[in-house]
mmCIF file of C-alpha atoms in Angstrom:
data_model
loop_
_atom_site.group_PDB
_atom_site.id
_atom_site.type_symbol
_atom_site.label_atom_id
_atom_site.label_comp_id
_atom_site.label_asym_id
_atom_site.label_seq_id
_atom_site.Cartn_x
_atom_site.Cartn_y
_atom_site.Cartn_z
ATOM 1 C CA MET E 1 0.002 0.191 -0.470
ATOM 2 C CA PHE E 2 1.725 3.281 -0.933
ATOM 3 C CA ILE E 3 0.728 5.892 1.618
ATOM 4 C CA GLN E 4 2.382 9.518 0.924
ATOM 5 C CA LYS E 5 3.205 12.674 2.873
ATOM 6 C CA TYR E 6 2.734 15.418 1.138
ATOM 7 C CA VAL E 7 3.917 18.914 3.292
ATOM 8 C CA TYR E 8 1.822 21.984 1.556
ATOM 9 C CA ARG E 9 1.185 25.478 2.876
ATOM 10 C CA THR E 10 -2.739 26.257 4.390
ATOM 11 C CA ASN E 11 -4.722 29.849 3.259
ATOM 12 C CA ASN E 12 -3.289 31.383 6.081
ATOM 13 C CA GLY E 13 0.373 30.601 5.142
ATOM 14 C CA GLU E 14 1.141 27.860 7.926
ATOM 15 C CA VAL E 15 3.160 25.042 6.481
ATOM 16 C CA GLY E 16 0.864 21.237 7.297
ATOM 17 C CA LYS E 17 0.934 18.022 6.321
ATOM 18 C CA GLU E 18 -0.928 15.174 5.407
ATOM 19 C CA TYR E 19 -0.586 11.609 4.383
ATOM 20 C CA ARG E 20 -2.772 9.626 1.559
ATOM 21 C CA ILE E 21 -3.082 6.253 -0.206
ATOM 22 C CA GLY E 22 -3.730 7.786 -3.468
ATOM 23 C CA GLU E 23 -5.808 10.346 -3.599
ATOM 24 C CA PHE E 24 -7.355 10.463 -0.199
ATOM 25 C CA PRO E 25 -5.962 11.381 2.683
ATOM 26 C CA VAL E 26 -5.584 8.935 5.568
ATOM 27 C CA TYR E 27 -5.466 9.028 9.216
ATOM 28 C CA LEU E 28 -3.281 6.974 10.968
ATOM 29 C CA LYS E 29 -4.055 5.583 14.139
ATOM 30 C CA GLU E 30 -1.729 3.998 16.920
ATOM 31 C CA ARG E 31 -0.043 0.316 15.803
ATOM 32 C CA GLY E 32 -0.332 1.855 11.697
ATOM 33 C CA VAL E 33 -3.585 0.960 11.453
ATOM 34 C CA THR E 34 -4.787 3.623 8.935
ATOM 35 C CA GLN E 35 -8.198 4.914 7.776
ATOM 36 C CA ILE E 36 -9.536 6.481 4.964
ATOM 37 C CA LEU E 37 -11.491 9.369 5.510
ATOM 38 C CA PRO E 38 -15.069 9.499 3.652
ATOM 39 C CA GLY E 39 -15.418 12.324 1.296
ATOM 40 C CA ILE E 40 -12.671 15.038 2.120
ATOM 41 C CA GLY E 41 -10.166 15.554 0.029
ATOM 42 C CA LYS E 42 -11.400 13.383 -3.005
ATOM 43 C CA THR E 43 -10.263 14.817 -6.036
ATOM 44 C CA THR E 44 -12.094 16.341 -8.463
ATOM 45 C CA ARG E 45 -11.221 18.137 -11.669
ATOM 46 C CA HIS E 46 -10.821 21.663 -11.170
ATOM 47 C CA SER E 47 -8.862 22.536 -14.234
ATOM 48 C CA GLU E 48 -9.257 22.264 -18.093
ATOM 49 C CA ILE E 49 -5.476 21.654 -18.197
ATOM 50 C CA ALA E 50 -3.758 19.502 -16.021
ATOM 51 C CA ALA E 51 0.357 19.522 -15.827
ATOM 52 C CA TYR E 52 2.785 15.858 -15.688
ATOM 53 C CA LEU E 53 5.816 16.611 -13.880
ATOM 54 C CA LYS E 54 8.102 13.791 -14.419
ATOM 55 C CA ILE E 55 10.896 12.996 -12.416
ATOM 56 C CA ASN E 56 13.211 10.086 -11.102
ATOM 57 C CA ARG E 57 16.770 11.674 -9.949
ATOM 58 C CA LYS E 58 17.035 13.245 -6.161
ATOM 59 C CA ASP E 59 20.297 15.651 -7.401
ATOM 60 C CA GLN E 60 20.451 18.967 -5.176
ATOM 61 C CA TYR E 61 19.328 20.381 -8.883
ATOM 62 C CA SER E 62 15.930 17.895 -9.531
ATOM 63 C CA ILE E 63 14.833 19.612 -6.444
ATOM 64 C CA PHE E 64 14.330 22.809 -7.491
ATOM 65 C CA CYS E 65 13.436 21.936 -11.110
ATOM 66 C CA LEU E 66 10.852 20.110 -9.492
ATOM 67 C CA GLN E 67 10.112 22.897 -7.213
ATOM 68 C CA GLU E 68 9.863 25.642 -10.109
ATOM 69 C CA TRP E 69 7.435 23.856 -12.179
ATOM 70 C CA ILE E 70 5.545 23.659 -8.980
ATOM 71 C CA GLU E 71 5.632 27.398 -8.776
ATOM 72 C CA THR E 72 4.621 28.128 -12.025
ATOM 73 C CA PHE E 73 1.628 25.434 -12.232
ATOM 74 C CA HIS E 74 0.693 27.124 -9.305
ATOM 75 C CA ARG E 75 0.507 30.153 -10.173
ATOM 76 C CA LEU E 76 -1.830 29.114 -13.525
ATOM 77 C CA ASN E 77 -3.933 27.817 -11.186
ATOM 78 C CA TYR E 78 -3.859 23.827 -12.317
ATOM 79 C CA ASP E 79 -4.232 20.197 -11.022
ATOM 80 C CA CYS E 80 -0.734 19.165 -10.991
ATOM 81 C CA PHE E 81 0.298 15.481 -10.791
ATOM 82 C CA ILE E 82 4.059 14.437 -10.210
ATOM 83 C CA VAL E 83 4.795 10.786 -11.937
ATOM 84 C CA CYS E 84 7.473 9.198 -9.482
ATOM 85 C CA ASP E 85 8.848 5.467 -9.537
ATOM 86 C CA ASN E 86 12.332 6.159 -7.714
ATOM 87 C CA PRO E 87 11.065 4.791 -4.198
ATOM 88 C CA ALA E 88 14.439 6.621 -3.060
ATOM 89 C CA LEU E 89 12.422 9.574 -4.300
ATOM 90 C CA TYR E 90 9.013 9.624 -1.826
ATOM 91 C CA LYS E 91 11.329 10.681 1.335
ATOM 92 C CA ILE E 92 13.099 13.420 -0.726
ATOM 93 C CA LEU E 93 9.985 14.861 -1.370
ATOM 94 C CA GLU E 94 8.512 14.701 1.798
ATOM 95 C CA LYS E 95 11.807 16.287 3.857
ATOM 96 C CA LYS E 96 12.242 18.691 1.176
ATOM 97 C CA VAL E 97 8.888 19.792 -1.382
ATOM 98 C CA VAL E 98 6.469 22.145 -0.056
ATOM 99 C CA PHE E 99 3.092 21.706 -2.248
ATOM 100 C CA PRO E 100 1.716 25.494 -2.813
ATOM 101 C CA SER E 101 -2.071 23.563 -2.332
ATOM 102 C CA ARG E 102 -3.472 20.500 -1.984
ATOM 103 C CA ARG E 103 -3.938 20.412 -5.505
ATOM 104 C CA PHE E 104 -1.019 18.389 -6.569
ATOM 105 C CA GLN E 105 -0.715 14.234 -6.180
ATOM 106 C CA ILE E 106 1.889 11.958 -6.444
ATOM 107 C CA ILE E 107 1.400 8.692 -8.642
ATOM 108 C CA LYS E 108 3.041 6.129 -10.354
ATOM 109 C CA SER E 109 3.676 4.956 -13.954
ATOM 110 C CA GLN E 110 0.918 2.828 -15.472
ATOM 111 C CA THR E 111 3.744 -0.283 -16.243
ATOM 112 C CA ARG E 112 1.038 -3.076 -16.343
ATOM 113 C CA VAL E 113 -0.409 -1.100 -19.184
ATOM 114 C CA PHE E 114 2.307 -0.096 -21.653
ATOM 115 C CA ASN E 115 5.045 -2.442 -20.694
ATOM 116 C CA SER E 116 4.841 -5.394 -22.801
ATOM 117 C CA LEU E 117 3.486 -2.680 -25.747
ATOM 118 C CA LEU E 118 6.062 -0.115 -25.404
ATOM 119 C CA ARG E 119 8.551 -3.167 -25.502
ATOM 120 C CA LYS E 120 7.806 -4.010 -28.946
ATOM 121 C CA MET E 121 8.746 0.093 -29.920
ATOM 122 C CA ILE E 122 11.036 1.314 -28.432
ATOM 123 C CA SER E 123 14.922 0.557 -27.251
ATOM 124 C CA LYS E 124 15.020 -1.307 -23.707
ATOM 125 C CA CYS E 125 16.813 2.018 -22.913
ATOM 126 C CA TRP E 126 13.857 4.187 -22.764
ATOM 127 C CA LEU E 127 11.470 1.721 -21.244
ATOM 128 C CA LYS E 128 10.894 3.925 -18.310
ATOM 129 C CA ALA E 129 10.935 6.752 -19.628
ATOM 130 C CA GLY E 130 8.412 5.592 -22.390
ATOM 131 C CA ILE E 131 5.951 4.320 -19.859
ATOM 132 C CA ALA E 132 6.047 7.660 -17.806
ATOM 133 C CA HIS E 133 5.575 9.665 -20.768
ATOM 134 C CA PHE E 134 2.155 7.317 -22.588
ATOM 135 C CA THR E 135 1.101 7.754 -18.725
ATOM 136 C CA THR E 136 0.330 10.943 -18.842
ATOM 137 C CA PHE E 137 -2.041 10.673 -22.087
ATOM 138 C CA SER E 138 -3.876 8.043 -20.305
ATOM 139 C CA HIS E 139 -4.279 9.596 -17.269
ATOM 140 C CA ALA E 140 -5.225 13.489 -18.614
ATOM 141 C CA GLU E 141 -7.787 11.159 -20.583
ATOM 142 C CA LYS E 142 -9.646 8.576 -18.214
ATOM 143 C CA LYS E 143 -9.797 12.520 -15.727
ATOM 144 C CA GLY E 144 -11.403 14.184 -18.057
ATOM 145 C CA TYR E 145 -9.199 16.794 -18.972
ATOM 146 C CA ALA E 146 -8.833 18.898 -22.543
ATOM 147 C CA PHE E 147 -5.283 19.638 -22.430
ATOM 148 C CA PHE E 148 -2.061 18.207 -20.480
ATOM 149 C CA TRP E 149 1.377 19.803 -19.854
ATOM 150 C CA ASN E 150 4.027 17.131 -20.368
ATOM 151 C CA VAL E 151 8.056 18.431 -17.730
ATOM 152 C CA ASP E 152 10.626 16.970 -17.480
ATOM 153 C CA ALA E 153 10.628 18.606 -14.282
ATOM 154 C CA ASP E 154 13.654 16.858 -12.342
ATOM 155 C CA ASP E 155 16.363 18.221 -14.915
ATOM 156 C CA THR E 156 14.926 21.652 -16.492
ATOM 157 C CA ALA E 157 14.957 25.221 -15.754
ATOM 158 C CA PHE E 158 14.139 28.618 -17.707
ATOM 159 C CA CYS E 159 15.712 31.129 -15.937
ATOM 160 C CA CYS E 160 13.199 33.824 -15.831
ATOM 161 C CA ASN E 161 10.922 34.536 -12.519
ATOM 162 C CA VAL E 162 7.673 32.335 -12.573
ATOM 163 C CA GLU E 163 5.218 35.368 -13.707
ATOM 164 C CA LYS E 164 7.175 34.902 -16.722
ATOM 165 C CA ARG E 165 7.553 31.508 -17.586
ATOM 166 C CA CYS E 166 3.710 31.590 -16.668
ATOM 167 C CA GLU E 167 3.525 34.122 -19.518
ATOM 168 C CA LEU E 168 5.979 32.014 -21.348
ATOM 169 C CA LEU E 169 3.332 28.626 -21.518
ATOM 170 C CA ARG E 170 0.103 30.396 -21.940
ATOM 171 C CA MET E 171 1.151 32.068 -24.766
ATOM 172 C CA ALA E 172 2.127 28.371 -26.164
ATOM 173 C CA GLU E 173 -1.193 27.548 -24.473
ATOM 174 C CA GLU E 174 -3.037 30.594 -27.049
ATOM 175 C CA TYR E 175 -0.196 29.151 -30.493
ATOM 176 C CA ALA E 176 -1.528 25.416 -30.670
ATOM 177 C CA ARG E 177 -5.117 25.905 -29.968
ATOM 178 C CA ARG E 178 -5.223 28.426 -32.364
ATOM 179 C CA ASN E 179 -2.909 25.574 -34.864
ATOM 180 C CA ASP E 180 -5.024 22.832 -33.221
ATOM 181 C CA LEU E 181 -1.967 20.886 -32.613
ATOM 182 C CA ASP E 182 -1.555 17.720 -30.980
ATOM 183 C CA ALA E 183 2.069 18.613 -29.092
ATOM 184 C CA PHE E 184 3.666 21.488 -28.920
ATOM 185 C CA SER E 185 7.786 21.446 -27.441
ATOM 186 C CA TYR E 186 9.958 23.186 -26.499
ATOM 187 C CA ASP E 187 13.102 23.611 -28.796
ATOM 188 C CA MET E 188 15.543 21.143 -27.147
ATOM 189 C CA TRP E 189 16.089 19.007 -30.058
ATOM 190 C CA TRP E 190 14.627 20.080 -33.157
ATOM 191 C CA THR E 191 17.475 22.761 -33.629
ATOM 192 C CA ARG E 192 20.380 20.780 -32.602
ATOM 193 C CA SER E 193 19.245 17.959 -34.553
ATOM 194 C CA VAL E 194 18.876 19.941 -37.713
ATOM 195 C CA GLY E 195 15.008 19.349 -37.780
ATOM 196 C CA THR E 196 15.270 15.670 -37.729
ATOM 197 C CA HIS E 197 14.220 15.159 -33.793
ATOM 198 C CA TRP E 198 11.384 16.454 -32.138
ATOM 199 C CA SER E 199 11.454 15.469 -29.114
ATOM 200 C CA PHE E 200 9.316 15.914 -25.558
ATOM 201 C CA GLY E 201 10.678 17.366 -22.542
ATOM 202 C CA ILE E 202 7.915 20.473 -22.164
ATOM 203 C CA THR E 203 5.046 19.541 -23.615
ATOM 204 C CA PHE E 204 1.614 20.990 -24.378
ATOM 205 C CA THR E 205 -0.268 18.264 -25.858
ATOM 206 C CA LYS E 206 -4.058 17.990 -26.546
ATOM 207 C CA THR E 207 -5.859 14.920 -25.096
ATOM 208 C CA MET E 208 -6.177 11.901 -27.370
ATOM 209 C CA ASN E 209 -9.474 9.660 -26.655
ATOM 210 C CA LYS E 210 -8.571 6.292 -27.483
ATOM 211 C CA PHE E 211 -5.103 6.808 -26.535
ATOM 212 C CA ILE E 212 -4.274 3.203 -25.426
ATOM 213 C CA SER E 213 -6.008 1.626 -28.487
ATOM 214 C CA TRP E 214 -4.195 3.995 -30.924
ATOM 215 C CA ILE E 215 -0.929 2.982 -29.384
ATOM 216 C CA LYS E 216 -2.263 -0.536 -29.764
ATOM 217 C CA PHE E 217 -2.294 -0.057 -33.348
ATOM 218 C CA TYR E 218 1.485 0.595 -34.239
ATOM 219 C CA ALA E 219 3.212 -1.734 -31.437
ATOM 220 C CA ASN E 220 5.744 -2.836 -33.351
ATOM 221 C CA ASN E 221 9.130 -1.334 -34.801
ATOM 222 C CA ASP E 222 7.842 -1.405 -38.505
ATOM 223 C CA TRP E 223 8.322 3.367 -37.635
ATOM 224 C CA GLN E 224 11.554 2.746 -37.229
ATOM 225 C CA LYS E 225 12.652 2.190 -40.371
ATOM 226 C CA ASP E 226 13.064 5.311 -41.474
ATOM 227 C CA TYR E 227 15.533 6.004 -39.119
ATOM 228 C CA LYS E 228 17.733 3.264 -39.659
ATOM 229 C CA LYS E 229 20.391 6.174 -40.771
ATOM 230 C CA TYR E 230 21.168 7.514 -37.775
ATOM 231 C CA ASN E 231 21.857 4.459 -35.258
ATOM 232 C CA VAL E 232 19.976 5.452 -32.385
ATOM 233 C CA GLN E 233 18.050 4.305 -29.842
ATOM 234 C CA TYR E 234 14.840 4.641 -30.235
ATOM 235 C CA ASN E 235 12.198 6.613 -27.494
ATOM 236 C CA VAL E 236 8.824 8.066 -27.746
ATOM 237 C CA ASP E 237 10.369 10.719 -28.955
ATOM 238 C CA TRP E 238 11.134 9.428 -32.324
ATOM 239 C CA PHE E 239 7.745 7.873 -32.627
ATOM 240 C CA PHE E 240 6.181 10.186 -31.882
ATOM 241 C CA THR E 241 8.785 12.356 -35.330
ATOM 242 C CA PHE E 242 7.147 9.500 -37.020
ATOM 243 C CA ALA E 243 4.137 10.185 -36.223
ATOM 244 C CA LYS E 244 4.950 13.898 -37.807
ATOM 245 C CA GLU E 245 6.271 13.441 -40.869
ATOM 246 C CA LYS E 246 3.905 10.998 -41.561
ATOM 247 C CA SER E 247 0.762 13.386 -40.856
ATOM 248 C CA ILE E 248 -0.658 11.559 -38.408
ATOM 249 C CA LEU E 249 0.104 13.823 -35.343
ATOM 250 C CA LYS E 250 0.156 17.623 -35.168
ATOM 251 C CA CYS E 251 3.543 18.143 -33.685
ATOM 252 C CA GLY E 252 5.477 21.472 -33.051
ATOM 253 C CA THR E 253 7.594 23.272 -31.630
ATOM 254 C CA PHE E 254 8.780 26.334 -30.299
ATOM 255 C CA TYR E 255 11.081 28.771 -28.361
ATOM 256 C CA ALA E 256 11.378 31.872 -26.285
ATOM 257 C CA GLU E 257 14.714 34.610 -27.283
ATOM 258 C CA GLU E 258 17.215 35.383 -25.423
ATOM 259 C CA LEU E 259 15.596 33.233 -22.040
ATOM 260 C CA ILE E 260 18.409 30.197 -20.702
ATOM 261 C CA LEU E 261 17.437 27.127 -20.519
ATOM 262 C CA ILE E 262 19.030 24.834 -18.624
ATOM 263 C CA HIS E 263 18.833 20.627 -19.414
ATOM 264 C CA TRP E 264 20.745 19.766 -16.504
ATOM 265 C CA GLY E 265 23.603 16.828 -16.614
ATOM 266 C CA ASP E 266 26.980 16.639 -16.856
ATOM 267 C CA PHE E 267 27.438 19.588 -18.819
ATOM 268 C CA PHE E 268 31.074 18.992 -19.929
ATOM 269 C CA ARG E 269 31.561 15.380 -20.934
ATOM 270 C CA ASN E 270 27.959 15.632 -21.989
ATOM 271 C CA ASN E 271 27.624 19.092 -23.558
ATOM 272 C CA PHE E 272 25.689 18.478 -26.047
ATOM 273 C CA ALA E 273 22.816 16.654 -24.312
ATOM 274 C CA SER E 274 22.949 18.480 -20.779
ATOM 275 C CA ASN E 275 23.458 22.658 -22.002
ATOM 276 C CA ILE E 276 23.016 25.690 -20.791
ATOM 277 C CA SER E 277 21.293 27.410 -23.877
ATOM 278 C CA TYR E 278 19.308 30.486 -25.121
ATOM 279 C CA PHE E 279 17.571 30.877 -29.003
ATOM 280 C CA LYS E 280 19.182 34.458 -30.120
ATOM 281 C CA ASP E 281 18.595 36.537 -33.977
ATOM 282 C CA ALA E 282 17.378 32.509 -35.514
ATOM 283 C CA HIS E 283 20.361 30.800 -33.834
ATOM 284 C CA LEU E 284 20.743 28.239 -31.031
ATOM 285 C CA HIS E 285 23.487 29.279 -28.512
ATOM 286 C CA ASP E 286 25.342 27.594 -26.205
ATOM 287 C CA LEU E 287 26.323 29.778 -23.606
ATOM 288 C CA LEU E 288 28.479 27.782 -21.961
ATOM 289 C CA HIS E 289 30.920 27.113 -24.683
ATOM 290 C CA GLU E 290 30.405 30.744 -25.233
ATOM 291 C CA ARG E 291 30.968 31.917 -21.893
ATOM 292 C CA LEU E 292 33.839 29.528 -21.161
ATOM 293 C CA PHE E 293 35.791 29.359 -24.701
ATOM 294 C CA ASN E 294 34.549 32.982 -26.233
ATOM 295 C CA SER E 295 33.348 30.960 -28.715
ATOM 296 C CA GLN E 296 30.743 30.813 -31.644
ATOM 297 C CA SER E 297 31.224 26.746 -32.410
ATOM 298 C CA GLN E 298 28.299 25.858 -30.375
ATOM 299 C CA THR E 299 25.876 27.511 -32.653
ATOM 300 C CA TRP E 300 23.407 26.172 -35.079
ATOM 301 C CA LYS E 301 21.088 27.766 -37.287
ATOM 302 C CA ILE E 302 17.408 27.146 -36.621
ATOM 303 C CA PRO E 303 16.627 24.935 -38.688
ATOM 304 C CA GLY E 304 12.514 26.047 -41.232
ATOM 305 C CA SER E 305 10.114 28.346 -39.356
ATOM 306 C CA ILE E 306 9.232 27.902 -35.921
ATOM 307 C CA PRO E 307 7.671 30.208 -33.846
ATOM 308 C CA CYS E 308 8.801 32.739 -31.441
ATOM 309 C CA ILE E 309 6.120 32.582 -28.872
ATOM 310 C CA ILE E 310 7.564 35.897 -27.052
ATOM 311 C CA LYS E 311 10.739 37.369 -26.059
ATOM 312 C CA LEU E 312 10.386 37.316 -21.683
ATOM 313 C CA ASN E 313 13.269 39.824 -21.168
ATOM 314 C CA SER E 314 16.999 40.656 -22.119
ATOM 315 C CA LEU E 315 19.766 37.454 -22.003
ATOM 316 C CA ASN E 316 20.729 40.006 -19.613
ATOM 317 C CA ASP E 317 18.409 39.147 -17.186
ATOM 318 C CA SER E 318 18.590 35.397 -17.994
ATOM 319 C CA VAL E 319 22.179 35.228 -16.789
ATOM 320 C CA SER E 320 21.258 37.582 -13.601
ATOM 321 C CA TYR E 321 18.921 34.741 -12.640
ATOM 322 C CA LEU E 322 20.887 31.870 -13.852
ATOM 323 C CA ARG E 323 24.041 33.729 -11.307
ATOM 324 C CA ASN E 324 21.588 35.113 -8.066
ATOM 325 C CA VAL E 325 18.736 31.847 -8.263
ATOM 326 C CA VAL E 326 19.897 29.175 -10.006
ATOM 327 C CA GLY E 327 23.287 29.924 -9.108
ATOM 328 C CA LEU E 328 22.685 29.235 -4.940
ATOM 329 C CA VAL E 329 20.659 25.294 -5.516
ATOM 330 C CA ASN E 330 23.730 23.505 -3.882
ATOM 331 C CA LYS E 331 23.854 25.209 -1.720
ATOM 332 C CA GLY E 332 20.323 24.931 -0.207
#
């Protein structure tokens, strides 16, 4: 039985705690006996849009990233679900994460539903991540949300304040709705791959009807044949790249001008996948490479035409946030 402790802020600014089994609060009696409190705190859908924050890492920067995303979606007043399958993280969440309200819930991936299907579709090394991704689709459909954000919340962070993060996401939502897109993702790989690889990461998504039945139709590796030339490990991002190119789904990509995005990881040994980057003048720039080596060699021209949703601030503002807020992460 999965009992999770939540620490949250009350209406008067104090900190409270609550234990739940799934979405239901429980009262812990003596000797470990639990009692479900009937009807109290039962989750009802409040927002048209939900947010799914996928986490698996327990590094200090991961907790920082998660707290930033929690605050963002709290400001947007969205129902929010933390998708977590790492038991070692539950205690860390209890100690280090404060939820702004009770509208946050920790859920597990639907392994039984998607494990066998995804084993036929993608590489084994991407199986757990794929199951977590697809869980967001089926959960949103079951709960009746029209749209949802799907975020890799343990290794992504925008270098701007929460008001500007909310503005960016709202602008992306408006563009996606206006253009009837099935998935609209921040450009983390499209430009770096020279327009060959659409990816999740920070993605606004339209909820699909009968998603599991749709996936069963594609539960094979036939779709991979056009991508053998890249010699890659196939993940669900590559499957959605296929769906985009075959016009099965309308998947788009967007960016914001002069806004630093941190994709955390080993910045020195794997600088292509883990980076500190920003867009300016239709080019993607690697900030770390520029500052360390005074070089523009790690710069990519945006392929084709993808929308710049907004210019939130100047690059100097973003660098200031990087130094004064993000720079304190490991001191926490």
